[in-house]
Amino acid sequence: MTATLVPDLTSPFGTYRAGGWERFVWKLADRHDLAASLRKRVRALVSRLWAGPFDAEADGLRFRLYPGSNYDDRKILAKGRLPERGEHALLARHLREGCVFVDVGANVGSHTLAAARAGARVLAVEANPATADRLAFNVAANGFAGVEIVRKAVGERHGEMALWSEPSNCGFATLVPELTTGEWAGDWRARPVTTVPLADMLAEAGIARVDVLKIDVEGFEDRVLVPYLAGLEATRLPRVVMIETNCRAHWEHDCLALLARLGYRATGATDDNTVLELEASRPEGGRA
């Protein structure tokens, strides 16, 4: 039984091996056949007693897990596999040696690590400081040198915005304050974060073209994507875009309509995300 308030970012991977009991209690807390109110009480109890850390592998990738405060960590520990299995399957055929993968809203690194293992150069963008620390640990635990982490938010302009996060799931952070009420109401807290337009972030990293762009920023996807696409020549458009759509009610611009006008077509979707591919072929890109 393990509990912690401060993440351990220094002890080597394997210090906190997850055993059968920890997996069992989190699998119980993750059961969706329980009534929502009962599942919430079970999860609160398990979160207090088995918050983490736990070191575990999922689909051959190493993670230091804090299931008490991160949804993806809960899924990995309870199920013994990566979360978003459908999304990983949709992206897998596009990730290969030498391609450029940009992960906006990288969380603890499920997609970042999978892309790095495939040989991609990865730019992982994670604005929540606590989540970015955990992401950095997971990258190091897997020995991936081709990952660069940017600890800022992508915004429409250079500046500062309030990033809202909920302590039971630090990976679910948003720049859209309206999202913190209603369906997702909770103990949300705000902190200031630096915002940088995606085009400028890529230029600073020396990336001229993106092959696969993933955007998962809880209702702020349009304000990441639209300004970026507006400044691009057709020959420099990303080949593939995966965009989170389950918070699209909070968009100010219809990203999917814009992508369709630019020549993208949807080639796969899950309950939460849509994958689109550029129909016109173009040379693959990389470093400027």
Short mmCIF file of C-alpha atoms in Angstrom, two decimals:
data_model
loop_
_atom_site.label_atom_id
_atom_site.label_comp_id
_atom_site.label_asym_id
_atom_site.label_seq_id
_atom_site.Cartn_x
_atom_site.Cartn_y
_atom_site.Cartn_z
CA MET A 1 0.00 0.00 0.00
CA THR A 2 1.49 3.31 -1.11
CA ALA A 3 0.43 6.91 -0.87
CA THR A 4 2.23 10.09 -1.78
CA LEU A 5 1.59 13.80 -2.11
CA VAL A 6 4.85 14.66 -3.86
CA PRO A 7 5.79 12.75 -7.04
CA ASP A 8 9.05 10.81 -6.90
CA LEU A 9 10.94 11.96 -9.99
CA THR A 10 14.38 10.65 -9.00
CA SER A 11 14.16 7.04 -7.83
CA PRO A 12 14.90 4.58 -10.65
CA PHE A 13 12.08 2.85 -12.45
CA GLY A 14 11.23 -0.36 -10.61
CA THR A 15 11.40 1.19 -7.14
CA TYR A 16 7.61 0.94 -6.76
CA ARG A 17 6.63 -2.27 -8.49
CA ALA A 18 2.86 -2.65 -8.85
CA GLY A 19 1.62 -5.96 -7.52
CA GLY A 20 -1.57 -7.93 -7.96
CA TRP A 21 -3.36 -6.30 -5.04
CA GLU A 22 -2.81 -2.76 -6.33
CA ARG A 23 -4.02 -3.77 -9.77
CA PHE A 24 -7.06 -5.48 -8.24
CA VAL A 25 -8.24 -2.51 -6.19
CA TRP A 26 -7.84 -0.13 -9.11
CA LYS A 27 -9.62 -2.53 -11.41
CA LEU A 28 -12.46 -2.54 -8.88
CA ALA A 29 -12.47 1.26 -8.77
CA ASP A 30 -12.59 1.36 -12.58
CA ARG A 31 -15.64 -0.90 -12.93
CA HIS A 32 -18.28 0.83 -15.01
CA ASP A 33 -20.97 -1.71 -14.20
CA LEU A 34 -21.21 -0.08 -10.76
CA ALA A 35 -23.64 2.75 -10.22
CA ALA A 36 -21.90 6.08 -10.82
CA SER A 37 -22.36 7.22 -7.20
CA LEU A 38 -20.94 3.95 -5.84
CA ARG A 39 -18.03 3.98 -8.28
CA LYS A 40 -17.22 7.52 -7.18
CA ARG A 41 -17.12 6.49 -3.50
CA VAL A 42 -15.00 3.42 -4.25
CA ARG A 43 -12.59 5.48 -6.33
CA ALA A 44 -12.27 8.11 -3.59
CA LEU A 45 -11.39 5.44 -1.04
CA VAL A 46 -8.91 3.69 -3.30
CA SER A 47 -7.37 7.05 -4.25
CA ARG A 48 -6.68 7.84 -0.60
CA LEU A 49 -5.06 4.49 0.16
CA TRP A 50 -3.38 3.57 -3.13
CA ALA A 51 -2.63 6.91 -4.77
CA GLY A 52 0.78 5.84 -6.11
CA PRO A 53 3.43 5.81 -7.29
CA PHE A 54 3.49 2.39 -8.94
CA ASP A 55 5.96 1.37 -11.61
CA ALA A 56 4.45 -0.75 -14.36
CA GLU A 57 4.78 -1.60 -18.02
CA ALA A 58 1.96 -1.36 -20.52
CA ASP A 59 2.35 -2.72 -24.04
CA GLY A 60 6.11 -2.76 -23.50
CA LEU A 61 6.37 0.86 -22.33
CA ARG A 62 7.40 1.96 -18.84
CA PHE A 63 5.33 4.30 -16.70
CA ARG A 64 5.50 5.60 -13.15
CA LEU A 65 1.82 5.70 -12.30
CA TYR A 66 -0.14 7.95 -9.94
CA PRO A 67 -3.66 6.53 -10.35
CA GLY A 68 -5.06 8.67 -7.56
CA SER A 69 -4.55 11.79 -9.63
CA ASN A 70 -4.50 10.79 -13.30
CA TYR A 71 -7.10 9.04 -15.42
CA ASP A 72 -4.59 7.54 -17.88
CA ASP A 73 -2.56 6.15 -14.98
CA ARG A 74 -5.69 4.54 -13.56
CA LYS A 75 -6.44 2.88 -16.88
CA ILE A 76 -2.89 1.60 -17.30
CA LEU A 77 -2.78 0.12 -13.81
CA ALA A 78 -6.29 -1.35 -13.88
CA LYS A 79 -6.16 -2.79 -17.39
CA GLY A 80 -2.45 -3.47 -17.86
CA ARG A 81 -2.44 -1.76 -21.26
CA LEU A 82 -2.29 1.68 -22.79
CA PRO A 83 -5.40 3.86 -22.64
CA GLU A 84 -7.07 4.95 -25.89
CA ARG A 85 -6.46 1.61 -27.57
CA GLY A 86 -8.56 2.65 -30.58
CA GLU A 87 -6.59 5.85 -31.07
CA HIS A 88 -3.28 4.02 -30.89
CA ALA A 89 -4.45 1.58 -33.54
CA LEU A 90 -5.51 4.41 -35.84
CA LEU A 91 -2.17 6.22 -35.53
CA ALA A 92 0.16 3.21 -35.57
CA ARG A 93 0.42 2.92 -39.36
CA HIS A 94 1.44 6.57 -39.63
CA LEU A 95 4.28 6.41 -37.09
CA ARG A 96 7.60 5.30 -38.46
CA GLU A 97 11.32 5.99 -38.37
CA GLY A 98 12.16 9.61 -39.09
CA CYS A 99 8.65 11.05 -39.11
CA VAL A 100 7.76 14.08 -36.98
CA PHE A 101 5.03 13.61 -34.36
CA VAL A 102 3.73 16.62 -32.43
CA ASP A 103 1.71 15.80 -29.33
CA VAL A 104 -0.22 18.85 -28.08
CA GLY A 105 -1.61 17.88 -24.70
CA ALA A 106 0.80 15.02 -24.13
CA ASN A 107 -0.41 14.13 -20.62
CA VAL A 108 1.85 11.42 -19.12
CA GLY A 109 3.03 10.26 -22.53
CA SER A 110 0.94 7.39 -23.85
CA HIS A 111 1.09 8.67 -27.45
CA THR A 112 4.48 10.34 -27.08
CA LEU A 113 6.15 7.11 -25.97
CA ALA A 114 4.44 5.02 -28.65
CA ALA A 115 5.62 7.43 -31.36
CA ALA A 116 9.16 7.55 -29.98
CA ARG A 117 9.32 3.76 -29.92
CA ALA A 118 8.32 3.75 -33.60
CA GLY A 119 11.35 5.94 -34.35
CA ALA A 120 9.60 9.29 -34.68
CA ARG A 121 11.04 12.58 -33.63
CA VAL A 122 8.56 13.83 -31.00
CA LEU A 123 7.68 17.28 -29.74
CA ALA A 124 5.53 16.75 -26.63
CA VAL A 125 3.65 19.81 -25.38
CA GLU A 126 2.35 19.67 -21.79
CA ALA A 127 1.48 22.87 -19.94
CA ASN A 128 0.47 21.42 -16.57
CA PRO A 129 3.71 21.43 -14.53
CA ALA A 130 2.83 18.35 -12.45
CA THR A 131 1.88 16.36 -15.53
CA ALA A 132 4.94 17.53 -17.46
CA ASP A 133 7.18 16.27 -14.64
CA ARG A 134 5.59 12.84 -14.83
CA LEU A 135 5.86 12.86 -18.61
CA ALA A 136 9.57 13.65 -18.38
CA PHE A 137 10.12 10.78 -15.96
CA ASN A 138 8.34 8.34 -18.26
CA VAL A 139 10.35 9.48 -21.27
CA ALA A 140 13.61 9.02 -19.35
CA ALA A 141 12.51 5.63 -17.96
CA ASN A 142 12.14 4.39 -21.53
CA GLY A 143 15.45 5.87 -22.68
CA PHE A 144 13.96 7.81 -25.58
CA ALA A 145 16.37 10.52 -26.70
CA GLY A 146 14.23 11.77 -29.60
CA VAL A 147 11.61 13.46 -27.44
CA GLU A 148 11.58 17.18 -26.68
CA ILE A 149 9.15 18.39 -24.01
CA VAL A 150 7.71 21.91 -24.12
CA ARG A 151 6.26 23.05 -20.79
CA LYS A 152 3.97 25.71 -22.23
CA ALA A 153 0.47 25.87 -23.66
CA VAL A 154 -0.34 26.38 -27.30
CA GLY A 155 -2.47 29.48 -27.73
CA GLU A 156 -3.60 31.89 -30.39
CA ARG A 157 -0.94 34.41 -29.41
CA HIS A 158 2.05 34.91 -27.12
CA GLY A 159 0.91 35.69 -23.61
CA GLU A 160 -0.47 34.09 -20.48
CA MET A 161 -3.70 32.30 -19.69
CA ALA A 162 -5.27 30.47 -16.77
CA LEU A 163 -4.92 26.70 -17.01
CA TRP A 164 -7.61 24.89 -15.05
CA SER A 165 -6.95 21.44 -13.62
CA GLU A 166 -8.76 19.02 -11.32
CA PRO A 167 -6.69 17.17 -8.67
CA SER A 168 -8.33 13.81 -9.31
CA ASN A 169 -7.11 13.94 -12.92
CA CYS A 170 -4.18 16.27 -13.56
CA GLY A 171 -4.13 15.16 -17.21
CA PHE A 172 -7.56 16.73 -17.73
CA ALA A 173 -6.55 20.39 -17.87
CA THR A 174 -8.18 23.12 -19.92
CA LEU A 175 -7.83 26.74 -20.97
CA VAL A 176 -11.63 26.92 -21.37
CA PRO A 177 -13.13 27.99 -18.02
CA GLU A 178 -16.67 27.15 -19.14
CA LEU A 179 -15.71 23.47 -19.28
CA THR A 180 -15.16 23.38 -15.52
CA THR A 181 -18.89 23.53 -14.82
CA GLY A 182 -21.81 21.27 -15.61
CA GLU A 183 -20.85 17.76 -16.73
CA TRP A 184 -17.24 18.14 -15.60
CA ALA A 185 -17.81 20.16 -12.43
CA GLY A 186 -15.29 19.45 -9.69
CA ASP A 187 -12.55 20.90 -7.53
CA TRP A 188 -10.95 22.88 -10.35
CA ARG A 189 -7.98 25.16 -9.67
CA ALA A 190 -6.33 27.67 -11.98
CA ARG A 191 -2.69 28.56 -12.50
CA PRO A 192 -1.10 30.95 -15.03
CA VAL A 193 0.71 29.35 -17.96
CA THR A 194 2.66 30.80 -20.85
CA THR A 195 1.00 30.52 -24.26
CA VAL A 196 2.80 30.33 -27.60
CA PRO A 197 1.29 29.89 -31.09
CA LEU A 198 1.98 26.44 -32.50
CA ALA A 199 3.81 27.80 -35.55
CA ASP A 200 6.27 29.68 -33.32
CA MET A 201 6.72 26.66 -31.03
CA LEU A 202 7.59 24.49 -34.02
CA ALA A 203 9.97 27.08 -35.44
CA GLU A 204 11.79 27.29 -32.10
CA ALA A 205 12.17 23.49 -32.13
CA GLY A 206 13.51 23.56 -35.70
CA ILE A 207 10.54 21.71 -37.17
CA ALA A 208 9.58 22.78 -40.68
CA ARG A 209 6.87 20.20 -41.30
CA VAL A 210 4.76 17.94 -39.14
CA ASP A 211 3.84 14.46 -40.29
CA VAL A 212 1.38 13.54 -37.53
CA LEU A 213 -0.27 16.15 -35.32
CA LYS A 214 -2.28 15.09 -32.26
CA ILE A 215 -4.29 17.72 -30.35
CA ASP A 216 -6.02 16.89 -27.06
CA VAL A 217 -6.55 20.04 -25.01
CA GLU A 218 -10.09 19.77 -23.66
CA GLY A 219 -12.13 22.14 -25.81
CA PHE A 220 -9.28 24.42 -26.90
CA GLU A 221 -8.37 22.38 -30.00
CA ASP A 222 -9.72 24.97 -32.43
CA ARG A 223 -7.56 27.74 -31.00
CA VAL A 224 -4.50 25.53 -31.40
CA LEU A 225 -5.25 24.36 -34.92
CA VAL A 226 -6.94 27.21 -36.79
CA PRO A 227 -4.19 29.87 -36.37
CA TYR A 228 -1.55 27.26 -37.23
CA LEU A 229 -3.24 26.14 -40.44
CA ALA A 230 -3.97 29.73 -41.48
CA GLY A 231 -0.26 30.45 -41.82
CA LEU A 232 0.73 27.28 -43.69
CA GLU A 233 1.35 26.72 -47.37
CA ALA A 234 -0.51 23.73 -48.78
CA THR A 235 2.75 21.81 -49.24
CA ARG A 236 3.49 22.05 -45.52
CA LEU A 237 0.20 20.79 -44.12
CA PRO A 238 0.48 17.83 -41.73
CA ARG A 239 -0.22 14.47 -43.37
CA VAL A 240 -2.35 13.30 -40.46
CA VAL A 241 -4.27 15.12 -37.72
CA MET A 242 -5.85 13.45 -34.71
CA ILE A 243 -8.09 15.87 -32.87
CA GLU A 244 -10.13 15.41 -29.71
CA THR A 245 -13.79 16.02 -30.48
CA ASN A 246 -15.61 15.12 -27.27
CA CYS A 247 -15.40 18.76 -26.07
CA ARG A 248 -16.20 20.33 -29.45
CA ALA A 249 -19.23 22.09 -27.96
CA HIS A 250 -16.68 24.52 -26.51
CA TRP A 251 -14.99 25.29 -29.84
CA GLU A 252 -15.27 28.76 -31.33
CA HIS A 253 -14.40 27.49 -34.82
CA ASP A 254 -15.43 24.31 -36.63
CA CYS A 255 -12.08 22.53 -36.99
CA LEU A 256 -13.52 19.59 -38.89
CA ALA A 257 -15.11 21.82 -41.55
CA LEU A 258 -11.83 23.69 -41.97
CA LEU A 259 -9.86 20.47 -42.34
CA ALA A 260 -12.34 19.22 -44.93
CA ARG A 261 -11.90 22.42 -46.96
CA LEU A 262 -8.14 21.93 -46.89
CA GLY A 263 -8.43 18.43 -48.33
CA TYR A 264 -8.51 16.21 -45.25
CA ARG A 265 -10.88 13.30 -44.89
CA ALA A 266 -11.77 11.37 -41.76
CA THR A 267 -10.26 7.89 -41.84
CA GLY A 268 -11.17 6.76 -38.34
CA ALA A 269 -12.90 7.86 -35.18
CA THR A 270 -13.53 6.82 -31.60
CA ASP A 271 -15.96 8.20 -29.06
CA ASP A 272 -13.46 10.95 -28.20
CA ASN A 273 -11.19 11.56 -31.20
CA THR A 274 -11.19 11.80 -34.99
CA VAL A 275 -8.24 10.97 -37.27
CA LEU A 276 -8.02 12.81 -40.59
CA GLU A 277 -5.60 12.31 -43.47
CA LEU A 278 -4.61 14.77 -46.18
CA GLU A 279 -5.85 13.37 -49.48
CA ALA A 280 -3.25 15.15 -51.63
CA SER A 281 0.19 13.55 -51.35
CA ARG A 282 3.18 15.64 -50.37
CA PRO A 283 6.83 15.02 -49.51
CA GLU A 284 7.41 13.94 -45.94
CA GLY A 285 8.96 16.55 -43.73
CA GLY A 286 11.24 16.85 -40.76
CA ARG A 287 13.85 19.20 -39.42
CA ALA A 288 14.30 22.60 -41.06
#
